[in-house]
């Protein structure tokens, strides 16, 4: 079956039409979707009917879903039952209503407003993130995506040469610290040590290169801190110029899938007295296809 695909932004992001993801998909369709991911970087599926289990099952076709470490803080009640599911909502786990302004879960999630890529702070990076909308506010709360592949293509040859082989250190604590949030326990810090990744990432399936940076990147190895931070800021800027950005306006039933190795994203502000219930599963960066383990 050939996928029906409509481009949403020149050279970046596409909508896949007429495909219901709640049912198990044939291997051939999964392979076509992986090809489409490699081509477009971001795929949008509208009008879906997913629950947490079917969302996780869909993700599992592409790679092993990450399991969440931060959530296991003693005394913190989780709203969602599955360790594979990240609660990106503004909802309180006990009341189900919009959370307090100073809620810890809100503080951690406010970091999503910075340009970033998911789980760059892990040794095995995040690969595909799949974010599904159960409730959305009447306005605002969009998610923006930047194309790190075209950003790389457009770099001057001298910069391409400069960054080839360079590595940056990434840490979740770094991106949160830039917002003044440092309330992490020693156990959380130990569970999420920094990770080092190359500034240039290559898609092994296509050979295409992209810049790999994020708000989690604190410095470039072998460079004075300030110089490395400026380089990281320049690369983030290059990948988020307005003509490289697709802005997704959410509707209930949207599933958006993005490749964290080749895109940046950030959440936009909204009136937080309205519920915004988005839930995410992220796969780990292993070669595709991978052998699905029995669940
Ligand atoms: C995420 C994320 C942004 C948003 O789920 O990884 O960054 O718009 N979300 O909620
Ligand atoms: Mn994110």
Coordinates of C-alpha atoms and ligand atoms in Angstrom, one line a residue:
X1 CA 0.0 0.0 0.0
X2 CA 1.4 3.4 -1.0
X3 CA 1.1 6.0 1.8
X4 CA -0.9 9.1 1.0
X5 CA 1.3 12.0 2.2
X6 CA 0.9 15.8 2.0
X7 CA 3.8 18.1 2.7
X8 CA 3.1 20.7 5.4
X9 CA 6.2 22.9 4.9
X10 CA 8.6 23.1 2.0
X11 CA 11.1 20.2 2.4
X12 CA 10.0 19.5 6.0
X13 CA 7.0 17.9 7.8
X14 CA 4.2 16.0 6.2
X15 CA 0.7 14.8 7.0
X16 CA -0.1 11.1 6.4
X17 CA -3.7 10.7 5.3
X18 CA -6.1 7.8 5.7
X19 CA -4.2 5.7 8.1
X20 CA -5.7 4.5 11.4
X21 CA -2.9 3.8 13.9
X22 CA -4.9 2.1 16.7
X23 CA -4.9 -1.2 14.7
X24 CA -1.8 -3.3 14.2
X25 CA -0.1 -2.3 11.0
X26 CA 1.6 -4.6 8.4
X27 CA 5.4 -4.6 8.4
X28 CA 5.4 -3.1 4.9
X29 CA 3.4 -0.1 6.2
X30 CA 5.8 0.4 9.1
X31 CA 8.7 0.3 6.7
X32 CA 7.0 2.9 4.5
X33 CA 6.4 5.1 7.5
X34 CA 10.1 4.8 8.5
X35 CA 11.0 5.9 4.9
X36 CA 8.6 8.8 5.2
X37 CA 10.2 9.8 8.5
X38 CA 13.6 9.8 6.9
X39 CA 12.3 12.0 4.1
X40 CA 10.2 14.5 6.1
X41 CA 11.6 14.5 9.7
X42 CA 8.1 15.2 11.2
X43 CA 4.9 13.2 10.4
X44 CA 1.4 14.3 11.4
X45 CA -1.6 11.8 11.7
X46 CA -4.9 13.5 12.4
X47 CA -8.2 12.1 13.7
X48 CA -6.6 9.1 15.6
X49 CA -8.3 7.2 18.4
X50 CA -5.4 6.0 20.6
X51 CA -5.3 5.0 24.2
X52 CA -2.0 4.7 26.1
X53 CA -1.7 1.0 25.2
X54 CA -2.2 1.5 21.5
X55 CA 0.1 4.5 21.4
X56 CA 2.9 2.5 23.1
X57 CA 2.2 -0.5 20.8
X58 CA 2.6 1.8 17.7
X59 CA 5.9 3.2 19.0
X60 CA 7.2 -0.3 19.7
X61 CA 7.1 -1.0 15.9
X62 CA 9.9 1.5 15.4
X63 CA 12.2 0.9 18.4
X64 CA 12.2 0.1 22.1
X65 CA 10.2 2.7 24.0
X66 CA 12.2 4.6 26.7
X67 CA 11.2 4.2 30.3
X68 CA 11.1 7.2 32.5
X69 CA 13.5 7.8 35.3
X70 CA 12.4 11.1 36.8
X71 CA 8.9 9.9 37.5
X72 CA 10.0 7.5 40.2
X73 CA 10.6 10.2 42.8
X74 CA 9.2 8.9 46.1
X75 CA 6.0 10.7 47.1
X76 CA 5.2 11.9 43.6
X77 CA 2.0 10.6 42.3
X78 CA 1.9 9.9 38.6
X79 CA -1.1 10.6 36.5
X80 CA -0.4 8.0 33.9
X81 CA 0.3 4.4 34.7
X82 CA 2.8 3.3 32.1
X83 CA 6.5 3.9 32.6
X84 CA 6.8 4.3 28.8
X85 CA 4.4 7.3 28.8
X86 CA 5.6 10.8 29.5
X87 CA 2.9 13.1 30.9
X88 CA 3.4 16.4 28.9
X89 CA 0.1 17.7 30.3
X90 CA -0.6 20.6 32.6
X91 CA -2.8 18.4 34.8
X92 CA -2.5 17.6 38.5
X93 CA -2.2 13.8 39.1
X94 CA -4.7 13.9 42.0
X95 CA -7.4 16.3 40.9
X96 CA -7.0 15.9 37.1
X97 CA -7.4 19.7 36.9
X98 CA -4.8 22.3 35.7
X99 CA -1.9 22.2 38.2
X100 CA -0.6 25.0 40.5
X101 CA 1.7 27.5 39.1
X102 CA 4.6 26.2 41.2
X103 CA 3.9 22.5 40.7
X104 CA 7.1 20.5 40.2
X105 CA 5.8 18.7 37.2
X106 CA 5.0 22.1 35.7
X107 CA 8.6 23.4 36.4
X108 CA 10.1 20.3 34.7
X109 CA 7.8 20.6 31.7
X110 CA 8.4 24.4 31.3
X111 CA 11.8 23.3 30.0
X112 CA 9.9 22.1 26.9
X113 CA 9.5 25.7 25.9
X114 CA 13.2 25.9 25.1
X115 CA 14.4 24.6 21.7
X116 CA 15.4 21.0 22.4
X117 CA 15.4 17.5 21.2
X118 CA 14.2 14.7 23.4
X119 CA 16.7 12.6 25.4
X120 CA 19.8 14.0 24.0
X121 CA 21.0 13.8 27.6
X122 CA 21.0 10.0 27.4
X123 CA 23.8 7.9 26.2
X124 CA 21.4 6.1 23.9
X125 CA 19.6 9.1 22.4
X126 CA 16.0 9.5 21.8
X127 CA 15.0 8.5 18.3
X128 CA 11.3 9.0 17.4
X129 CA 9.0 10.9 19.7
X130 CA 5.3 10.4 19.4
X131 CA 3.0 13.0 21.0
X132 CA -0.7 12.4 21.1
X133 CA -3.4 15.0 22.0
X134 CA -6.2 14.1 24.4
X135 CA -7.2 17.7 25.2
X136 CA -6.0 21.0 23.8
X137 CA -6.6 24.6 24.8
X138 CA -8.7 26.9 22.6
X139 CA -5.7 28.8 21.4
X140 CA -1.9 28.7 21.9
X141 CA 0.0 25.7 23.0
X142 CA 1.3 24.9 19.5
X143 CA 4.5 22.9 19.0
X144 CA 7.2 24.2 16.7
X145 CA 9.7 22.1 14.9
X146 CA 13.0 23.1 13.3
X147 CA 14.7 21.3 10.5
X148 CA 18.3 20.4 11.5
X149 CA 19.1 18.7 8.1
X150 CA 18.5 21.8 6.0
X151 CA 20.2 23.8 8.7
X152 CA 23.3 21.7 8.2
X153 CA 23.1 21.9 4.4
X154 CA 23.1 25.7 4.6
X155 CA 26.1 26.1 6.9
X156 CA 29.1 27.7 5.3
X157 CA 31.7 25.1 4.3
X158 CA 34.1 26.6 7.0
X159 CA 31.6 25.9 9.7
X160 CA 30.9 22.4 8.4
X161 CA 34.6 21.8 8.6
X162 CA 34.8 23.3 12.1
X163 CA 32.1 21.2 13.6
X164 CA 32.9 17.9 12.0
X165 CA 34.1 15.6 14.8
X166 CA 33.3 18.0 17.6
X167 CA 31.2 16.7 20.5
X168 CA 28.9 18.4 23.1
X169 CA 27.9 17.4 26.5
X170 CA 24.1 17.2 27.1
X171 CA 22.3 17.2 30.5
X172 CA 18.7 17.6 31.5
X173 CA 19.9 19.5 34.5
X174 CA 21.6 22.0 32.3
X175 CA 18.5 23.0 30.3
X176 CA 16.5 23.3 33.6
X177 CA 19.2 25.3 35.3
X178 CA 19.1 27.9 32.5
X179 CA 15.5 28.5 33.7
X180 CA 16.6 28.7 37.3
X181 CA 15.2 25.2 38.1
X182 CA 17.7 23.1 40.0
X183 CA 15.5 21.0 42.4
X184 CA 16.8 17.6 41.5
X185 CA 17.5 15.0 44.1
X186 CA 20.9 13.2 44.2
X187 CA 19.2 10.1 43.0
X188 CA 17.7 11.9 40.0
X189 CA 21.1 13.4 39.2
X190 CA 22.7 10.0 39.5
X191 CA 20.0 8.4 37.2
X192 CA 20.5 11.0 34.5
X193 CA 24.3 11.6 34.1
X194 CA 25.3 13.8 31.2
X195 CA 25.9 12.3 27.8
X196 CA 28.3 13.3 25.0
X197 CA 27.2 13.4 21.3
X198 CA 28.7 14.6 18.1
X199 CA 27.5 18.0 16.8
X200 CA 27.0 16.4 13.4
X201 CA 24.6 13.5 13.2
X202 CA 24.4 11.2 10.1
X203 CA 21.3 9.3 9.2
X204 CA 22.7 5.8 8.5
X205 CA 19.7 5.0 6.2
X206 CA 20.1 8.0 3.9
X207 CA 23.6 9.4 4.6
X208 CA 22.1 12.8 5.2
X209 CA 23.8 15.0 7.8
X210 CA 22.2 17.3 10.4
X211 CA 23.2 19.5 13.2
X212 CA 22.6 17.9 16.6
X213 CA 22.2 20.4 19.4
X214 CA 19.6 21.3 22.1
X215 CA 19.0 23.4 25.1
X216 CA 20.4 20.4 27.0
X217 CA 23.9 21.0 25.4
X218 CA 26.1 22.7 28.0
X219 CA 29.5 22.9 26.3
X220 CA 31.6 21.6 23.5
X221 CA 34.4 19.3 24.5
X222 CA 37.9 20.7 24.0
X223 CA 36.6 24.3 23.7
X224 CA 36.4 27.1 26.3
X225 CA 32.9 27.0 27.8
X226 CA 31.8 30.4 26.5
X227 CA 33.0 29.7 23.0
X228 CA 31.2 26.3 22.9
X229 CA 28.0 27.8 24.2
X230 CA 28.1 30.4 21.5
X231 CA 28.6 27.8 18.9
X232 CA 25.7 25.8 20.2
X233 CA 23.5 28.9 20.3
X234 CA 24.5 29.7 16.6
X235 CA 23.6 26.2 15.5
X236 CA 20.2 26.2 17.3
X237 CA 19.6 29.6 15.6
X238 CA 20.5 28.1 12.2
X239 CA 18.0 25.3 12.7
X240 CA 15.2 27.5 13.9
X241 CA 15.1 30.3 11.3
X242 CA 11.5 31.0 10.5
X243 CA 11.6 29.4 7.0
X244 CA 12.9 26.1 8.6
X245 CA 10.1 26.0 11.2
X246 CA 6.8 24.0 11.0
X247 CA 4.3 25.1 13.7
X248 CA 1.8 22.4 14.6
X249 CA -1.6 23.7 15.9
X250 CA -3.0 20.8 17.9
X251 CA -6.4 19.2 17.6
X252 CA -7.7 16.4 19.8
X253 CA -6.8 13.1 18.0
X254 CA -3.5 14.4 16.5
X255 CA -0.5 12.2 16.7
X256 CA 2.7 13.9 15.8
X257 CA 5.9 11.9 15.3
X258 CA 9.3 13.6 15.0
X259 CA 12.9 12.4 14.6
X260 CA 14.9 13.8 17.5
X261 CA 18.2 13.1 15.8
X262 CA 17.3 15.6 12.9
X263 CA 14.9 18.1 14.3
X264 CA 14.5 20.6 17.2
X265 CA 11.2 21.4 18.9
X266 CA 9.6 23.6 21.5
X267 CA 6.2 24.1 23.1
X268 CA 4.4 27.5 22.9
X269 CA 2.7 29.2 25.8
X270 CA -1.1 29.0 26.4
X271 CA -3.7 29.9 29.0
X272 CA -2.9 27.2 31.6
X273 CA -6.4 27.4 33.2
X274 CA -7.4 25.2 30.2
X275 CA -6.5 21.5 30.2
X276 CA -3.8 20.5 27.7
X277 CA -3.4 16.8 27.8
X278 CA -0.6 15.6 25.6
X279 CA 1.2 12.3 26.1
X280 CA 4.4 11.1 24.7
X281 CA 6.3 7.9 23.9
X282 CA 9.9 8.2 22.7
X283 CA 11.9 5.3 21.2
X284 CA 15.6 4.7 21.8
X285 CA 18.1 5.2 19.0
X286 CA 18.6 1.6 17.8
X287 CA 18.9 0.5 14.1
X288 CA 15.6 0.0 12.2
X289 CA 14.1 -2.5 11.8
X290 CA 14.6 -3.9 15.3
X291 CA 13.2 -7.2 16.6
X292 CA 10.2 -6.5 18.7
X293 CA 10.4 -8.2 22.1
X294 CA 7.2 -9.9 23.4
X295 CA 5.2 -7.5 25.6
Ligands
LIG1 C1 7.7 17.0 24.3 C2 7.7 18.4 24.1 C3 6.3 20.3 23.6 C4 4.9 20.7 23.7 O1 6.7 16.3 24.5 O2 8.8 16.4 24.2 O3 8.7 19.0 24.1 O4 4.4 21.5 22.9 N1 6.5 19.0 24.0 O5 4.2 20.2 24.7
LIG2 MN1 10.4 17.6 23.9

